[in-house]
Structures are given as structure tokens and as C-alpha cells.
Coordinates of C-alpha atoms in Angstrom, one line a residue:
Chain D
G571 CA 107.9 105.8 101.9
Q572 CA 104.7 107.0 100.4
Q573 CA 101.6 105.6 102.3
V574 CA 98.0 105.9 102.3
M575 CA 96.6 105.3 105.8
Q576 CA 93.1 104.7 106.8
I577 CA 91.4 105.0 110.2
P578 CA 90.1 103.3 111.7
Q579 CA 91.3 99.9 111.1
Y580 CA 88.1 98.2 112.4
Q581 CA 84.7 99.6 113.3
H582 CA 81.8 97.8 114.9
V583 CA 78.5 99.4 114.7
Q584 CA 74.8 98.7 115.5
E585 CA 72.5 98.4 112.5
G586 CA 71.2 101.9 111.7
E587 CA 74.2 103.9 113.0
D588 CA 76.4 105.8 110.8
F589 CA 80.0 105.0 109.7
T590 CA 82.8 107.0 108.6
T591 CA 86.4 105.8 107.2
Y592 CA 89.1 108.5 106.9
C593 CA 92.0 108.2 104.3
N594 CA 95.1 110.2 104.5
S595 CA 98.1 110.2 102.2
S596 CA 101.6 111.7 102.8
T597 CA 101.6 113.3 99.5
T598 CA 99.3 114.9 97.0
L599 CA 97.1 112.5 95.2
S600 CA 96.1 112.9 91.4
N601 CA 92.7 111.2 92.4
I602 CA 91.2 108.8 94.7
Q603 CA 89.2 105.8 94.5
W604 CA 87.2 103.9 96.8
Y605 CA 86.7 100.1 96.9
K606 CA 84.5 97.6 98.9
Q607 CA 85.5 94.0 99.6
R608 CA 83.0 91.7 101.1
P609 CA 84.3 89.0 103.4
G610 CA 85.8 86.1 101.2
G611 CA 85.3 88.5 98.1
H612 CA 87.5 90.7 95.9
P613 CA 87.5 94.5 95.9
V614 CA 85.0 96.2 93.9
F615 CA 85.1 99.7 92.5
L616 CA 82.7 102.2 94.2
I617 CA 83.7 105.7 93.0
Q618 CA 86.5 107.8 91.7
L619 CA 87.0 111.5 93.0
V620 CA 89.2 114.0 90.9
K621 CA 88.7 117.4 91.8
S622 CA 89.9 119.2 95.1
G623 CA 86.9 119.4 97.5
E624 CA 84.9 117.1 95.5
V625 CA 81.8 115.4 97.2
K626 CA 79.9 112.6 95.6
K627 CA 76.7 110.8 97.0
Q628 CA 75.6 107.2 96.0
K629 CA 72.5 106.5 98.0
R630 CA 73.4 106.3 101.6
L631 CA 77.1 106.7 100.8
T632 CA 78.9 110.1 100.8
F633 CA 82.5 110.4 99.4
Q634 CA 84.6 113.6 100.1
F635 CA 88.1 114.4 98.6
G636 CA 90.0 117.1 100.7
E637 CA 90.9 120.6 99.6
A638 CA 94.5 119.6 99.7
K639 CA 93.9 116.3 97.7
K640 CA 95.8 114.7 100.6
N641 CA 92.6 113.1 102.3
S642 CA 89.4 111.6 101.8
S643 CA 86.5 110.1 103.7
L644 CA 83.5 107.7 103.1
H645 CA 80.5 108.1 105.2
I646 CA 77.5 105.7 105.4
T647 CA 74.3 106.9 106.7
A648 CA 72.0 104.3 108.7
T649 CA 74.2 101.1 108.1
Q650 CA 72.7 97.9 107.0
T651 CA 74.1 94.5 107.1
T652 CA 74.6 94.7 103.5
D653 CA 77.3 97.3 104.2
V654 CA 79.6 94.7 105.8
G655 CA 83.1 94.4 104.4
T656 CA 86.3 96.2 104.2
Y657 CA 86.7 99.6 102.6
F658 CA 89.7 100.7 100.9
C659 CA 90.7 103.9 99.4
A660 CA 93.3 103.8 96.6
G661 CA 95.1 107.0 95.7
W662 CA 97.3 107.7 92.6
I663 CA 100.7 108.8 93.8
G664 CA 103.6 110.0 91.7
F665 CA 103.0 112.5 89.0
G666 CA 104.2 111.1 85.7
N667 CA 104.7 107.7 87.1
E668 CA 101.6 107.1 89.0
K669 CA 100.9 104.0 91.1
L670 CA 97.6 103.1 92.6
T671 CA 98.5 102.8 96.2
F672 CA 95.7 101.3 98.4
G673 CA 95.0 102.3 101.9
T674 CA 95.3 100.0 104.8
G675 CA 91.5 99.5 104.8
T676 CA 88.6 99.7 107.4
R677 CA 86.8 96.5 108.2
L678 CA 83.2 97.3 108.9
T679 CA 81.1 95.0 111.0
I680 CA 77.4 95.3 111.8
I681 CA 75.6 94.3 115.0
P682 CA 72.1 93.5 114.1
Chain Z
K744 CA 80.6 90.3 79.4
A745 CA 82.9 87.9 81.3
G746 CA 84.8 89.2 84.3
V747 CA 88.6 88.8 85.3
T748 CA 89.5 85.4 85.5
Q749 CA 92.3 84.0 87.7
T750 CA 93.7 80.4 87.9
P751 CA 94.1 78.5 89.8
R752 CA 91.9 79.8 92.7
Y753 CA 93.9 77.7 95.3
L754 CA 97.1 76.1 95.5
I755 CA 99.5 74.8 98.1
K756 CA 103.3 74.9 97.6
T757 CA 106.4 74.2 99.7
R758 CA 109.1 76.4 100.4
G759 CA 111.7 76.7 97.4
Q760 CA 109.2 75.8 94.9
Q761 CA 108.0 78.1 92.3
V762 CA 104.5 79.1 91.2
T763 CA 102.8 80.7 88.1
L764 CA 99.6 82.4 88.3
S765 CA 97.3 83.4 85.4
C766 CA 95.0 86.1 84.7
S767 CA 92.7 86.7 81.9
P768 CA 91.4 90.3 81.9
I769 CA 87.9 91.6 80.7
S770 CA 87.7 91.6 76.9
G771 CA 89.3 94.8 75.4
H772 CA 91.1 95.4 78.7
R773 CA 94.7 96.0 77.9
S774 CA 96.0 96.9 81.3
V775 CA 96.6 94.2 83.9
S776 CA 98.0 94.9 87.3
W777 CA 98.8 92.5 90.3
Y778 CA 98.1 92.8 94.0
Q779 CA 99.1 90.9 96.9
Q780 CA 96.8 90.8 99.8
T781 CA 97.6 89.9 103.3
P782 CA 96.0 90.4 106.6
G783 CA 98.8 92.4 107.9
Q784 CA 99.9 94.2 104.8
G785 CA 96.7 95.0 102.9
L786 CA 96.9 95.3 99.2
Q787 CA 100.4 95.7 98.0
F788 CA 101.0 96.6 94.4
L789 CA 103.2 94.2 92.6
F790 CA 103.3 95.4 88.9
E791 CA 101.2 96.6 86.0
Y792 CA 101.4 95.6 82.3
F793 CA 100.0 97.5 79.3
S794 CA 100.4 96.3 75.8
E795 CA 102.9 93.5 77.0
T796 CA 105.1 96.2 78.7
Q797 CA 105.7 96.4 82.3
R798 CA 104.8 100.1 83.1
N799 CA 105.2 100.1 86.8
K800 CA 106.7 97.8 89.5
G801 CA 106.1 97.8 93.3
N802 CA 108.6 97.1 96.1
F803 CA 109.0 93.5 95.9
P804 CA 112.0 91.3 95.2
G805 CA 113.1 90.0 91.9
R806 CA 111.8 86.5 92.8
F807 CA 108.4 88.2 91.8
S808 CA 107.9 88.5 88.0
G809 CA 105.3 88.8 85.5
R810 CA 104.5 89.1 81.7
Q811 CA 101.6 90.0 79.4
F812 CA 100.9 88.4 76.3
S813 CA 99.7 89.6 72.9
N814 CA 95.9 88.9 73.9
S815 CA 96.3 90.9 77.3
R816 CA 96.4 87.6 79.3
S817 CA 98.9 88.0 82.1
E818 CA 101.0 85.7 84.2
M819 CA 103.0 86.3 87.4
N820 CA 105.6 83.9 88.7
V821 CA 107.1 83.6 92.1
S822 CA 110.4 81.7 92.5
T823 CA 112.0 80.3 95.5
L824 CA 108.8 80.6 97.6
E825 CA 109.0 81.6 101.1
L826 CA 106.5 81.1 103.8
G827 CA 105.9 85.0 103.7
D828 CA 104.7 84.7 100.3
S829 CA 101.4 82.9 101.5
A830 CA 98.7 85.5 100.3
L831 CA 95.9 86.2 98.0
Y832 CA 97.1 87.2 94.7
L833 CA 94.7 89.6 93.1
C834 CA 94.7 90.4 89.4
A835 CA 93.0 93.7 88.1
S836 CA 92.0 94.7 84.6
S837 CA 91.5 98.3 83.4
L838 CA 90.4 99.5 79.9
I839 CA 93.3 101.9 79.5
A840 CA 96.8 102.3 81.0
L841 CA 96.6 103.6 84.7
A842 CA 97.7 107.1 84.9
G843 CA 96.7 110.0 86.9
S844 CA 93.3 111.4 86.2
I845 CA 92.4 109.3 83.4
T846 CA 89.8 106.9 84.4
G847 CA 91.5 103.9 85.7
E848 CA 88.6 101.7 87.5
L849 CA 90.0 98.4 88.3
F850 CA 88.0 95.3 87.8
F851 CA 89.5 92.5 90.1
G852 CA 89.4 88.8 89.8
E853 CA 88.5 86.3 92.6
G854 CA 92.1 85.9 93.2
S855 CA 94.5 83.0 93.7
R856 CA 95.1 81.9 97.3
L857 CA 98.6 80.6 97.7
T858 CA 99.7 78.7 100.7
V859 CA 103.4 78.0 101.2
L860 CA 104.2 75.4 103.6

């Protein structure tokens, strides 16, 4: 079935290092959203990308939507302990009958 | 502005029982969607309601059902509980119906953590 996969599943980085998570869909996405879930918390919306090849930045976070609208990435520069959590991409799949399908998530832990 | 409120936050049930979870969306939000979150399966879409109508449904058995009231509050029900139903059930509200390129930012509640023994 239609799936949205993320890699890696887990990532441990030293504080100050960069981090990237990749999101891949088997089908073209209408648009893509990114959410962050802190340990014990609930997902919180970060951003939405709509256009092919779109790049958006939020301070140390850079989000990119692929040209074919089948993949996306989130890059964090110089990670901080506050970046700990699980990052989910969520893609709109199924033109005309869209469902927001969440990726499998990447859990980021920071080593101080 | 109050956020999305889910009740109860925690509950323990036994196999075969049924459970009803409640969700109050952000004021003015008419779309409510439900997700099941488990460590192994991530966030799985259950269903979405807009203006009291179920607009979309995920791949869950008929034991999972929901409804939305005229004030946009929503409930989901799981009947004949199984051990595998143990999960965090998240409700999310959105200002408008979820569709394509229209902004559909989801605001999640804290969730209801269900344990089935």
C-alpha cells in the first residue's frame, strides 16, 4: 500500500553536530508537512511545503521538498539539546481523496 | 485560545471491553481526525470528521468507530478490545477540511493512552 518512509529510524548525534532525516513516498504527494514530537508529548506542526523543489528555513532547520514531490528532507544545523524528539513527515496522498499519511519518524537523541 | 482537549488521558481496560474517547477541538475548528500511535507502527490514521460527516477512513477494522457532534466535538469508540489496541490515541483538529494543497495544519491533543490487559 501507499507508504511514507523515513530514514534513519534513530539518530544519535553529539551536541553541535548536524542532523538530517529523509522522507520518501511511493507516490507523488500533494504537499508535505513536518511535525516534531518531544518525548512524552504530542506532535507539533513545524512547517508545510507545497511546491516542487521548495526550500524553507526556520532558524537552524532547513526543509526541502523534492522536484518530483516524492521526497523531502529536514536538516538541523548545530544541534542543541532542545532538538531532542521524534521528527515526522506527513504527506498528502491520493488526489481528490487525500489522506494525511505520516512517515515512520526519526528519533533524534543528543549526546551532550 | 484553548488547545485540543482529550479525555480521559489514561485508561486501563480488559480484553473484550469497549472504550469511548473524547476530543474537543480548538474553538472554530470543524475538522477532527484521529490517529493511533504505537512504538512499532508509528502514527496510523483512523478517520477524519468534518461537519459531523466522516470524510475519510483508515485501514482499521469495524471495531473502531467515531462520530462528530454539531459543536465539532468528536468521540471514537473501540469495541471488543484486543491486546493490540493498546496505544496512544491522538486527536487532531484543523480549521478546515483536510484536502490537498489547502492548509491543513493539525493541532494535536495530548492523547489518550489506552492499555488493554
